[in-house]
PDB file of C-alpha atoms and ligand atoms in Angstrom:
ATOM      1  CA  UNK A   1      55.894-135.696-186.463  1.00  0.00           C
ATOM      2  CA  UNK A   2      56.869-133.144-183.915  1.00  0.00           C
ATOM      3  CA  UNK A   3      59.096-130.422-184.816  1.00  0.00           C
ATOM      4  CA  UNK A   4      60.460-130.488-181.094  1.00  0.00           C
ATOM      5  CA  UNK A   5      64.534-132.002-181.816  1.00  0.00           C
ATOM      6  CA  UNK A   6      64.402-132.015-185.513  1.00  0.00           C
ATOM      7  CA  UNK A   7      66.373-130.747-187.755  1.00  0.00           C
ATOM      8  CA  UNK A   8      65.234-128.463-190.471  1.00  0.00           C
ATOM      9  CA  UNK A   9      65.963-126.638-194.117  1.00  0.00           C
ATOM     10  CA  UNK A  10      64.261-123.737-194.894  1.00  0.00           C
ATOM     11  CA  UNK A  11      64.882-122.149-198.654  1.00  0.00           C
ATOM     12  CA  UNK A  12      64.379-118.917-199.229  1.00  0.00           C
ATOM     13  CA  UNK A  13      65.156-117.993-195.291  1.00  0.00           C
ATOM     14  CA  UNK A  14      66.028-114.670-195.364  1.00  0.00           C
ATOM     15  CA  UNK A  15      62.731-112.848-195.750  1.00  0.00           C
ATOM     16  CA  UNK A  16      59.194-113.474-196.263  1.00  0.00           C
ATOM     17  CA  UNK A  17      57.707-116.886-194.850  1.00  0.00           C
ATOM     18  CA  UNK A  18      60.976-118.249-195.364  1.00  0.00           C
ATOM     19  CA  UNK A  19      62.435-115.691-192.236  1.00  0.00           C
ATOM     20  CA  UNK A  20      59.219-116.738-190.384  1.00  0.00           C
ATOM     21  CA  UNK A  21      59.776-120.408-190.370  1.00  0.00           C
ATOM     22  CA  UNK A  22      62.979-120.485-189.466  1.00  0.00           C
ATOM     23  CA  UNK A  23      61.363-118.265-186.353  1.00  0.00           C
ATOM     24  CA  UNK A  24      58.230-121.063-185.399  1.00  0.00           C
ATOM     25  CA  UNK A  25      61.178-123.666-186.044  1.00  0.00           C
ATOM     26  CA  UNK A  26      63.339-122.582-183.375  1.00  0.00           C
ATOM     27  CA  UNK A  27      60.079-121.605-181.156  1.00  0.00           C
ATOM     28  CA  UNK A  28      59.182-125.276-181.749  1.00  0.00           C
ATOM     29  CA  UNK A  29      62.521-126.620-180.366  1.00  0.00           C
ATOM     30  CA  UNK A  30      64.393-127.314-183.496  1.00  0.00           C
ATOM     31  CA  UNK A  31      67.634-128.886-182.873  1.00  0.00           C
ATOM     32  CA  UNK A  32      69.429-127.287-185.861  1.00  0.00           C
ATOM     33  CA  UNK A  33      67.708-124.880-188.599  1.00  0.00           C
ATOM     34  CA  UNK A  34      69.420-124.657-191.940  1.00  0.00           C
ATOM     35  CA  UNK A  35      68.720-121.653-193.427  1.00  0.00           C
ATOM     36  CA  UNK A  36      69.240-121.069-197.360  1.00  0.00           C
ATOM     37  CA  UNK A  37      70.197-117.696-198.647  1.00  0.00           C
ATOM     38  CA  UNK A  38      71.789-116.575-201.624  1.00  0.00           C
ATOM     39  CA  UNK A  39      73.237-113.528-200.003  1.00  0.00           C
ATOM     40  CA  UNK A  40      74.985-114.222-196.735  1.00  0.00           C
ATOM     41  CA  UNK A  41      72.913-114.226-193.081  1.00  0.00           C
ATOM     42  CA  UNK A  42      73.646-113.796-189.779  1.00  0.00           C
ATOM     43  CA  UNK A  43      71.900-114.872-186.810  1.00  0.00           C
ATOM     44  CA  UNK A  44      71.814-114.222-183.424  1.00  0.00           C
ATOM     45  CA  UNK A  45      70.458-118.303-182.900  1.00  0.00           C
ATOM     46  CA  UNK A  46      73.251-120.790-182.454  1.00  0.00           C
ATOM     47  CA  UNK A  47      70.988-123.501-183.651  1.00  0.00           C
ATOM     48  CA  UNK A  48      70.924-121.635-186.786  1.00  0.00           C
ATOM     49  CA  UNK A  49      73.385-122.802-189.325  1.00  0.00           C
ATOM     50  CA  UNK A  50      73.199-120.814-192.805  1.00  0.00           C
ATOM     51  CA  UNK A  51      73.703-121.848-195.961  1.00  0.00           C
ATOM     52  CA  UNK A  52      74.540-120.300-199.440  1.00  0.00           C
ATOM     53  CA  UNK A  53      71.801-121.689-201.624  1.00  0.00           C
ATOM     54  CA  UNK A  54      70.494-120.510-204.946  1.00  0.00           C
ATOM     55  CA  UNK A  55      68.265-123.194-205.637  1.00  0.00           C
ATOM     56  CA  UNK A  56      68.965-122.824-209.549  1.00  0.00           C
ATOM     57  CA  UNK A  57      72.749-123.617-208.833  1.00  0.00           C
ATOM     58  CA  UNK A  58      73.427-127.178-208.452  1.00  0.00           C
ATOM     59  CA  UNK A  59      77.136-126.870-207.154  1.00  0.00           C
ATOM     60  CA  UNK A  60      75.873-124.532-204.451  1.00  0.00           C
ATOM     61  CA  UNK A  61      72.998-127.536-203.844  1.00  0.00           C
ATOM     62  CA  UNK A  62      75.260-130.439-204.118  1.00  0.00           C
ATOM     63  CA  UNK A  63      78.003-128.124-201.823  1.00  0.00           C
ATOM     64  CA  UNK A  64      74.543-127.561-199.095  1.00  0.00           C
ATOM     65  CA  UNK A  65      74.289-131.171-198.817  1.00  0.00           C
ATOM     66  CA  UNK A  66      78.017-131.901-198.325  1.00  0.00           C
ATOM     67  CA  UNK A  67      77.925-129.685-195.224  1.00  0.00           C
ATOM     68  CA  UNK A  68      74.106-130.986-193.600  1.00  0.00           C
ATOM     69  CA  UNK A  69      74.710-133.827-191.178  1.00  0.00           C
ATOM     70  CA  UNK A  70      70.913-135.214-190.888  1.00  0.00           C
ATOM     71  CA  UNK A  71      67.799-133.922-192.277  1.00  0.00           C
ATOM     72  CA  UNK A  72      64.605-134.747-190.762  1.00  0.00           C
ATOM     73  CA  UNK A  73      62.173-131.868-193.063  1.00  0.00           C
ATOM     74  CA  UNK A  74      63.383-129.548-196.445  1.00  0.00           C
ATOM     75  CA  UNK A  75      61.056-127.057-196.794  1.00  0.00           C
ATOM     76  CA  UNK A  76      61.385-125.598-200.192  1.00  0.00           C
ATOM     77  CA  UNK A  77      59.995-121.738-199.784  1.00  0.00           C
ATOM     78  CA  UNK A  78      62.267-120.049-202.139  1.00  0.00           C
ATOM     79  CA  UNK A  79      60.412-118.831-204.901  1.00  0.00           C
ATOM     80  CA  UNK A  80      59.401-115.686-207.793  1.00  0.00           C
ATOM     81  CA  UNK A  81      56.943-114.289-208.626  1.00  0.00           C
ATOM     82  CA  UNK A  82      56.854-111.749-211.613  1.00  0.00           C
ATOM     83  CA  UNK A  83      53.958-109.874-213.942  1.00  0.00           C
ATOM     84  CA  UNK A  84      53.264-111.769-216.778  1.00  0.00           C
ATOM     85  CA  UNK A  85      51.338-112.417-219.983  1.00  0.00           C
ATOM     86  CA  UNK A  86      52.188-115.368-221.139  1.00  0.00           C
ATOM     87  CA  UNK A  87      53.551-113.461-224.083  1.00  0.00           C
ATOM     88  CA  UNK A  88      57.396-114.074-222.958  1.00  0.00           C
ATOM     89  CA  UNK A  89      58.713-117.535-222.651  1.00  0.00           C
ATOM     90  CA  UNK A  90      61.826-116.162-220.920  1.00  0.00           C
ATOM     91  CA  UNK A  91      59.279-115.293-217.895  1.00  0.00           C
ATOM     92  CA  UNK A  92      57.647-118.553-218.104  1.00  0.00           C
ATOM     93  CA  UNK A  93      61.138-120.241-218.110  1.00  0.00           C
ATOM     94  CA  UNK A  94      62.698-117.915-215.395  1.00  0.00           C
ATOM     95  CA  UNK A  95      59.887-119.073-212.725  1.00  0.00           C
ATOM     96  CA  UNK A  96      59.780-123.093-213.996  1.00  0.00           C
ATOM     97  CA  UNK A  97      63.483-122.711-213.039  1.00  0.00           C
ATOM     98  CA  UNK A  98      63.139-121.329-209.639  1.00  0.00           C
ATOM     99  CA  UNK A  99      59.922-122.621-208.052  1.00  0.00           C
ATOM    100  CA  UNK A 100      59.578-125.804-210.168  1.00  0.00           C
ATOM    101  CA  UNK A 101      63.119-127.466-211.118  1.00  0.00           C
ATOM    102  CA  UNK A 102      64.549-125.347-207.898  1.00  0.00           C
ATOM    103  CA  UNK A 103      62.510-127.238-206.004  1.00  0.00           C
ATOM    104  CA  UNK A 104      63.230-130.715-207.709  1.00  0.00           C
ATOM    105  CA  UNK A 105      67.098-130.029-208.012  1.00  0.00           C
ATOM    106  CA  UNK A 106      67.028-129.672-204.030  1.00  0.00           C
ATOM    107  CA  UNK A 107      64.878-132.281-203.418  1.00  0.00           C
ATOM    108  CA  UNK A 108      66.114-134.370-205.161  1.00  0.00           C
ATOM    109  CA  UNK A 109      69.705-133.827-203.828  1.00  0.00           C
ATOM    110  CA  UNK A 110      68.359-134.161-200.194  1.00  0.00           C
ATOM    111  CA  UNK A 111      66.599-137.039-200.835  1.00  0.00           C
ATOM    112  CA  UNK A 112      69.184-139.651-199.139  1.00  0.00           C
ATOM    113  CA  UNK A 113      69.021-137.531-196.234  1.00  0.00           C
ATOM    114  CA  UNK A 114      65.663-137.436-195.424  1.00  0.00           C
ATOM    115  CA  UNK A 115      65.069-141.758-196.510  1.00  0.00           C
ATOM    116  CA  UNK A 116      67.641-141.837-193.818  1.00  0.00           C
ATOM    117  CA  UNK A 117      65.221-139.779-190.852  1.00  0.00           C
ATOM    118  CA  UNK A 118      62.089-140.870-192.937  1.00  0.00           C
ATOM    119  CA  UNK A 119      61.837-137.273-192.966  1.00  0.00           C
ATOM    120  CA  UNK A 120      59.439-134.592-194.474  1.00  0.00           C
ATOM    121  CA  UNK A 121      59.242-132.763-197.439  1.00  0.00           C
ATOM    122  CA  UNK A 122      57.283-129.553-197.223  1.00  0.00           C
ATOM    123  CA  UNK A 123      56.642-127.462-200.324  1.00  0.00           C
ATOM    124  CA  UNK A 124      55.373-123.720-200.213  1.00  0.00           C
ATOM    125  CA  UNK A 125      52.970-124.003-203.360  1.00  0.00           C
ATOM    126  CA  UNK A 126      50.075-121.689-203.762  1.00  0.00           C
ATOM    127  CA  UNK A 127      46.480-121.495-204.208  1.00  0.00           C
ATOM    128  CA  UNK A 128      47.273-120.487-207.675  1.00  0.00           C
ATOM    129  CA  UNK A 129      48.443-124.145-208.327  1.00  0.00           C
ATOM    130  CA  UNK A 130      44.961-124.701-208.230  1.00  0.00           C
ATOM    131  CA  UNK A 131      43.175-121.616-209.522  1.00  0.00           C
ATOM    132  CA  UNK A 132      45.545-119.452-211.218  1.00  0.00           C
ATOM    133  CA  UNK A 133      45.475-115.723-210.775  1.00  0.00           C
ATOM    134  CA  UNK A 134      45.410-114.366-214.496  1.00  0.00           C
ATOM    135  CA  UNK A 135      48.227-111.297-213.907  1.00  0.00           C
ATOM    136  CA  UNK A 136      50.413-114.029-212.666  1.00  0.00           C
ATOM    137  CA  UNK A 137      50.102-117.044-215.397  1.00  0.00           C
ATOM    138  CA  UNK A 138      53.932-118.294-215.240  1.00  0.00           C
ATOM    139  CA  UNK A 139      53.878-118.034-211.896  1.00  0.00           C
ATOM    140  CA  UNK A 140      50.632-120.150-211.437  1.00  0.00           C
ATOM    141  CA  UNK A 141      51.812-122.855-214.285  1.00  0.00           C
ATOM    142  CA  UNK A 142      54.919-123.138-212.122  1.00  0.00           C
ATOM    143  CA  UNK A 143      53.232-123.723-208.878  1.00  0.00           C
ATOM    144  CA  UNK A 144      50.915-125.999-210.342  1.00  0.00           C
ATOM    145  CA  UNK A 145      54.463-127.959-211.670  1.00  0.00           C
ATOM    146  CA  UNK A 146      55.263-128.017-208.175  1.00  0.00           C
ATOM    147  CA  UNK A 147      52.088-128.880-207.238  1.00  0.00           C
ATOM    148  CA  UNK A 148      52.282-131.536-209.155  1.00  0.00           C
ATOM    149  CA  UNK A 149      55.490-132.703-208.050  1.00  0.00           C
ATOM    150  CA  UNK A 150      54.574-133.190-204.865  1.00  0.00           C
ATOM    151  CA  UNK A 151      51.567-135.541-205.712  1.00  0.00           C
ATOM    152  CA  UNK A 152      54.012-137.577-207.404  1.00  0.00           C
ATOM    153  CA  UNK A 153      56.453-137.675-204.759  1.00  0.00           C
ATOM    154  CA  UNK A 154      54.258-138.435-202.161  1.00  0.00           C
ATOM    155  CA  UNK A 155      53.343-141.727-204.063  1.00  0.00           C
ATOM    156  CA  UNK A 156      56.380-142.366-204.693  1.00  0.00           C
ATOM    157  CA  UNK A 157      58.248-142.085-201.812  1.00  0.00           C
ATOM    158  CA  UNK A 158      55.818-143.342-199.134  1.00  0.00           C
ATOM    159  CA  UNK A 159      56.992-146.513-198.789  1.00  0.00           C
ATOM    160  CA  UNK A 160      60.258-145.374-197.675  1.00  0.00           C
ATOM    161  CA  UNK A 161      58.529-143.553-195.393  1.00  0.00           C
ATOM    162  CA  UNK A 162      59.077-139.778-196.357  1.00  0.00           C
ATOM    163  CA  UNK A 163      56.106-137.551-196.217  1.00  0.00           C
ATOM    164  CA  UNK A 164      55.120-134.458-199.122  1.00  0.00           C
ATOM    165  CA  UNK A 165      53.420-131.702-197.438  1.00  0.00           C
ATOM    166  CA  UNK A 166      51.652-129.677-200.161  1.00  0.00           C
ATOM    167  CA  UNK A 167      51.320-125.963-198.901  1.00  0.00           C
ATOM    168  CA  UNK A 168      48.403-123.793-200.671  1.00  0.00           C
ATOM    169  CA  UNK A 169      49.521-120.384-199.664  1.00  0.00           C
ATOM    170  CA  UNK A 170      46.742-117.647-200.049  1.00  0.00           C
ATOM    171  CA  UNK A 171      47.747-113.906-200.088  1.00  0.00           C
ATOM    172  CA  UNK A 172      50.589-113.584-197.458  1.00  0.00           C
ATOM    173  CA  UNK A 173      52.059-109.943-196.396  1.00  0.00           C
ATOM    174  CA  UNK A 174      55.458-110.201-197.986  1.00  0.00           C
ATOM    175  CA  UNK A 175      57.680-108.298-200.695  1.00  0.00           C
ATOM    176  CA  UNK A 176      56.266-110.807-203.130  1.00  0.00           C
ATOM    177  CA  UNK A 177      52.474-108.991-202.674  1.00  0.00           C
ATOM    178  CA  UNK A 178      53.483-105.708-201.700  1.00  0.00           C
ATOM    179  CA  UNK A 179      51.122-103.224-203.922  1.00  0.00           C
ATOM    180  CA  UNK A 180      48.593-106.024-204.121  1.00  0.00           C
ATOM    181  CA  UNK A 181      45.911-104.607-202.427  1.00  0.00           C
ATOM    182  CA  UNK A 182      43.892-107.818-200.798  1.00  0.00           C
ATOM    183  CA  UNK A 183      43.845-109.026-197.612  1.00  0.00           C
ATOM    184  CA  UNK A 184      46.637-110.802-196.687  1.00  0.00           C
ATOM    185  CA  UNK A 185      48.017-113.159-193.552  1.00  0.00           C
ATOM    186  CA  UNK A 186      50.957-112.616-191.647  1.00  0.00           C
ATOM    187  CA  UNK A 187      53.817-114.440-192.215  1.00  0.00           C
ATOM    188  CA  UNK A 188      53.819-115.676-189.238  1.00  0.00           C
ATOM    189  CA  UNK A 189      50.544-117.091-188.921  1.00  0.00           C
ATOM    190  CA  UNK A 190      51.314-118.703-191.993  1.00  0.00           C
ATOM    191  CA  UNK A 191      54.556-120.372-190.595  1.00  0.00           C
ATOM    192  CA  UNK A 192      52.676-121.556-187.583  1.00  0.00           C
ATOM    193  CA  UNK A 193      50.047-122.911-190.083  1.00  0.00           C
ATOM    194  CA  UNK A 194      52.427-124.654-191.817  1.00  0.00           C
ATOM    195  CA  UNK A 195      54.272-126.394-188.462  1.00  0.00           C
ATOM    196  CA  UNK A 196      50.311-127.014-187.217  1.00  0.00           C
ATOM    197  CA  UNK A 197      50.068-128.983-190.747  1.00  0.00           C
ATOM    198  CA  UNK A 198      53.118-130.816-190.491  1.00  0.00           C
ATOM    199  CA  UNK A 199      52.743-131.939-187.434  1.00  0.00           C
ATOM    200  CA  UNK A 200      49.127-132.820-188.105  1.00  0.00           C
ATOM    201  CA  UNK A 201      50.545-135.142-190.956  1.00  0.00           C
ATOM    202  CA  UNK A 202      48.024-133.305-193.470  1.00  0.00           C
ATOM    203  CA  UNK A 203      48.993-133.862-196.813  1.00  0.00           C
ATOM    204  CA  UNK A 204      48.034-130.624-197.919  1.00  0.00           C
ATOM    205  CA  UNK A 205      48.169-127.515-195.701  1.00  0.00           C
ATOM    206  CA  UNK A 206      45.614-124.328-195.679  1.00  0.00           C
ATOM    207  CA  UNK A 207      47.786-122.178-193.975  1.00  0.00           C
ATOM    208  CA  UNK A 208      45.391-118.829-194.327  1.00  0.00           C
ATOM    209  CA  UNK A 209      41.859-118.016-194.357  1.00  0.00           C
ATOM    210  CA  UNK A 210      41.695-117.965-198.062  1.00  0.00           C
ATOM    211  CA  UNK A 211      43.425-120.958-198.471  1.00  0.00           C
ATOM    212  CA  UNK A 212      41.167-122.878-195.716  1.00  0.00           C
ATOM    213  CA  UNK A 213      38.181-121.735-198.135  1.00  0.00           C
ATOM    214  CA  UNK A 214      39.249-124.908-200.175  1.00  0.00           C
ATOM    215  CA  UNK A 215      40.109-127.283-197.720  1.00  0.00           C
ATOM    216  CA  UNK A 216      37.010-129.101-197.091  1.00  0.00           C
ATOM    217  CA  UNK A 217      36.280-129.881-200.719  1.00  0.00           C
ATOM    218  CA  UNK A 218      40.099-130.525-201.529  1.00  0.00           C
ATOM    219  CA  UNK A 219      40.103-133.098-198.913  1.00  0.00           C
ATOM    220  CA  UNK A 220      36.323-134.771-199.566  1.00  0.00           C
ATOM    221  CA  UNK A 221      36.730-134.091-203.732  1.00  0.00           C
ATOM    222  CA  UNK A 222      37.064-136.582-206.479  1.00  0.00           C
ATOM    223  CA  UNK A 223      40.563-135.062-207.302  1.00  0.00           C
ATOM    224  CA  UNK A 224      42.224-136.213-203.825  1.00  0.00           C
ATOM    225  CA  UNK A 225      40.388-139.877-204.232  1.00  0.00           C
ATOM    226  CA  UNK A 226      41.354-140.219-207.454  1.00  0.00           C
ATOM    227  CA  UNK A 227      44.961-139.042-206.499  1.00  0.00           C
ATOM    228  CA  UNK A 228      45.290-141.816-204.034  1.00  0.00           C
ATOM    229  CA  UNK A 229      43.859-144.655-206.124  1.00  0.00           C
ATOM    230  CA  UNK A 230      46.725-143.487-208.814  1.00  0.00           C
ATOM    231  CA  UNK A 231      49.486-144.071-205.890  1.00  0.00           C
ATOM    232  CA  UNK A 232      48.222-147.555-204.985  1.00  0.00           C
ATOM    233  CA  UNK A 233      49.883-148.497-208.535  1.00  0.00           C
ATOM    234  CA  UNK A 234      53.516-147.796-207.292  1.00  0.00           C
ATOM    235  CA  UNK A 235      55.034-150.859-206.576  1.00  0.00           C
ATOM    236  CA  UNK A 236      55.522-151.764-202.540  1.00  0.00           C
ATOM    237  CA  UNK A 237      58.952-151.257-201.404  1.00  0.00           C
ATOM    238  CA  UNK A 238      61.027-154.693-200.995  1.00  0.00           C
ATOM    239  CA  UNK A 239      61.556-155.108-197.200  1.00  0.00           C
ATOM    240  CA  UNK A 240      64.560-154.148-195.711  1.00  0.00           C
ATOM    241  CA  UNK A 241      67.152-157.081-195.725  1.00  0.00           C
TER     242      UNK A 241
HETATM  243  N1  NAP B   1      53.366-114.050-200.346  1.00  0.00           N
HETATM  244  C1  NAP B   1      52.352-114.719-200.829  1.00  0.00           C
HETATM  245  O1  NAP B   1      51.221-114.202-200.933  1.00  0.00           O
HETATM  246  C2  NAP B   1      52.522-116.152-201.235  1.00  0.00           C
HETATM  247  C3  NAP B   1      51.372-116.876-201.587  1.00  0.00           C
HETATM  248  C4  NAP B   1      51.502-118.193-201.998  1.00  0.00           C
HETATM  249  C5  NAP B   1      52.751-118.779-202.025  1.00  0.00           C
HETATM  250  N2  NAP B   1      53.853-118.059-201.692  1.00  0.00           N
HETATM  251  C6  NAP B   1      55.136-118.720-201.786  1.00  0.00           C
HETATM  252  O2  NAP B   1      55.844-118.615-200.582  1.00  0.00           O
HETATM  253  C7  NAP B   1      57.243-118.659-200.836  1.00  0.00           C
HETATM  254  C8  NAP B   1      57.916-117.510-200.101  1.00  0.00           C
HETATM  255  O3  NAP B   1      57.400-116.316-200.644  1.00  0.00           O
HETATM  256  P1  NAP B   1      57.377-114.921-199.857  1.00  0.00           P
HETATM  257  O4  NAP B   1      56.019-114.407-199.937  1.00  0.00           O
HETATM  258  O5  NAP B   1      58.061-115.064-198.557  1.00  0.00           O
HETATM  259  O6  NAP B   1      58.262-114.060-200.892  1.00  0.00           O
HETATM  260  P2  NAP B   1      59.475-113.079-200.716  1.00  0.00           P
HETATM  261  O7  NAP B   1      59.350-112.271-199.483  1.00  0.00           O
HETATM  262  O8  NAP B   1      59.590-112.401-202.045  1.00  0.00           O
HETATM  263  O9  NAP B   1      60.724-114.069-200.500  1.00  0.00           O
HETATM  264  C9  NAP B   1      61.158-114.903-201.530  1.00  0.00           C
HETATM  265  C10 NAP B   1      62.353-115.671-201.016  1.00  0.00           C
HETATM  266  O10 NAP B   1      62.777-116.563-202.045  1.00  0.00           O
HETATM  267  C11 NAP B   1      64.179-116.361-202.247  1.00  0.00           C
HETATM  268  N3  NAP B   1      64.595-116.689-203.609  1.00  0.00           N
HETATM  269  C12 NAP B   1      64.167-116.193-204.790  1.00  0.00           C
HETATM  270  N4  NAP B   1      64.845-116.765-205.803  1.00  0.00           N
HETATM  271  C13 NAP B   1      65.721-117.644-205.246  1.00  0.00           C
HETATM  272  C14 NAP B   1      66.687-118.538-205.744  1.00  0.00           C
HETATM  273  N5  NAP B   1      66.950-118.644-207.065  1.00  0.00           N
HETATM  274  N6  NAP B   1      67.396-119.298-204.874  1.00  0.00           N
HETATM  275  C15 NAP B   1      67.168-119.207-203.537  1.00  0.00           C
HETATM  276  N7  NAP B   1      66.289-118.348-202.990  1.00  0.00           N
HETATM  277  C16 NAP B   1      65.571-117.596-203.841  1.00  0.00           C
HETATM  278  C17 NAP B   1      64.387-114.880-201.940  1.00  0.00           C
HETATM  279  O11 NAP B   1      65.764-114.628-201.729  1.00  0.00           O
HETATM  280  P3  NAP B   1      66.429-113.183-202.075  1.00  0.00           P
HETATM  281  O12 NAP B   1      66.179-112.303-200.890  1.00  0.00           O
HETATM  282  O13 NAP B   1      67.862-113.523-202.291  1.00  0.00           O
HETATM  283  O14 NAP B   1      65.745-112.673-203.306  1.00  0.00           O
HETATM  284  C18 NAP B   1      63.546-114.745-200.692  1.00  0.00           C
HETATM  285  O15 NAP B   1      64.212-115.245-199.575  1.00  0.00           O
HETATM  286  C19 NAP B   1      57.398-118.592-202.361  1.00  0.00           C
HETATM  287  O16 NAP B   1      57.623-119.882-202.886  1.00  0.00           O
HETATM  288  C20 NAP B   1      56.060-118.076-202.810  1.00  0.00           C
HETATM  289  O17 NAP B   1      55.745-118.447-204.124  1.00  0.00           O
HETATM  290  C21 NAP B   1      53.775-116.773-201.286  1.00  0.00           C
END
């Protein structure tokens, strides 16, 4: 898939990675570039259309939809990411809420959309899906959800032809690390990374140097093989009458 003519959601838009590919879309030619706020944006693109999207409100999701044409890739960014212990359920429920059912409620409600382009779904996850950073444990469990999610989506939506893009984000430079004193990426390389991916059809994307650290064995490990011999079990889509 080329990102050249598409069209494109980005969650989250505002700031961060989610500002930076809504950038590398337009850069790429993107037709039209939804962008998802919660407070209101302007830009100086015309091929940027914004939206008012809290991805925990479902009339504000189900109102997005109503005014989105075609969809051809949802890129769910929007996420939080707070201090934790695992001692306060009310943090462990506040992040499942944004970066796990946020990201189901909108995909979910894009869905026909993107059957329609046989689109792309694109989730920004996190290597902490993976290997959880232990200041950060409700974030991690909620990335992993998401994670997770995607696997399952992937299986189950191949055979109408939408692909789940699995981003494992490593340290990026944003206000969600600021004070975190490691070596972070750009948010821009990051975006490109992610368009590179897409593009590339790569089921999961490394879009960092830390990230890439896992690559090789993600992609050659027992955990990927297994994950495709689980999605040969879904049942083959009835052809189209
Ligand atoms: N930075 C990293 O090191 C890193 C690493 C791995 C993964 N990620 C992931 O990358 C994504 C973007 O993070 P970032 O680093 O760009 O963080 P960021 O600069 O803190 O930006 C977070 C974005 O999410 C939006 N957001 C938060 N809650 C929302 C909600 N309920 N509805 C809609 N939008 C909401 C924020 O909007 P407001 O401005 O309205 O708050 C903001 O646009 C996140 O999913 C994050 O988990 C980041």
């Amino acid at each position: 898939m080329t990102i050249d003519g598409k069209t494109v959601l980005v969650t989250g838009a505002n700031r961060g990675i989610g500002q930076a590919l809504v950038t590398e879309a337009l850069a790429r030619g993107a037709s039209r570039v939804y962008a998802g706020t919660r407070q209101p944006l302007a830009h100086p693109d015309a091929r940027v259309t914004p939206l008012t999207l809290d991805v925990t409100d479902a009339a504000q999701i189900q109102a997005a939809v109503e005014s989105v044409e075609s969809l051809d890739i949802l890129i769910n960014n929007a996420g939080i990411a707070l201090y934790d212990d695992l001692s306060d359920r009310a943090v462990l429920e506040q992040h499942l809420a944004v970066n796990f059912f946020g990201t189901y409620g909108v995909t979910q409600a894009f869905l026909p959309l993107l059957t329609r382009t046989r689109g792309a779904i694109v989730n920004n996850v996190s290597t902490m899906a993976v290997a959880p950073f232990p200041l950060t444990p409700a974030y991690a469990i909620s990335k992993a959800a998401a994670f997770n999610l995607s696997q399952s989506l992937r299986a189950l939506l191949g055979g109408r032809g939408v692909r789940v893009h699995a981003v494992l984000t490593g340290p990026t430079d944003t206000d969600m690390t600021r004070g975190f004193e490691v070596p972070k990426a750009s948010p821009e390389s990051v975006a490109r990374a992610i368009f590179d991916g897409v593009e590339n059809g790569e089921e999961e994307i490394f879009p960092d140097s830390m990230s890439q650290s896992l690559a090789d064995s993600w992609r050659n490990g027992a955990v990927k093989a297994m994950e495709r011999e689980n999605a040969a079990f879904v049942p083959a889509e009835p052809a189209a009458a």
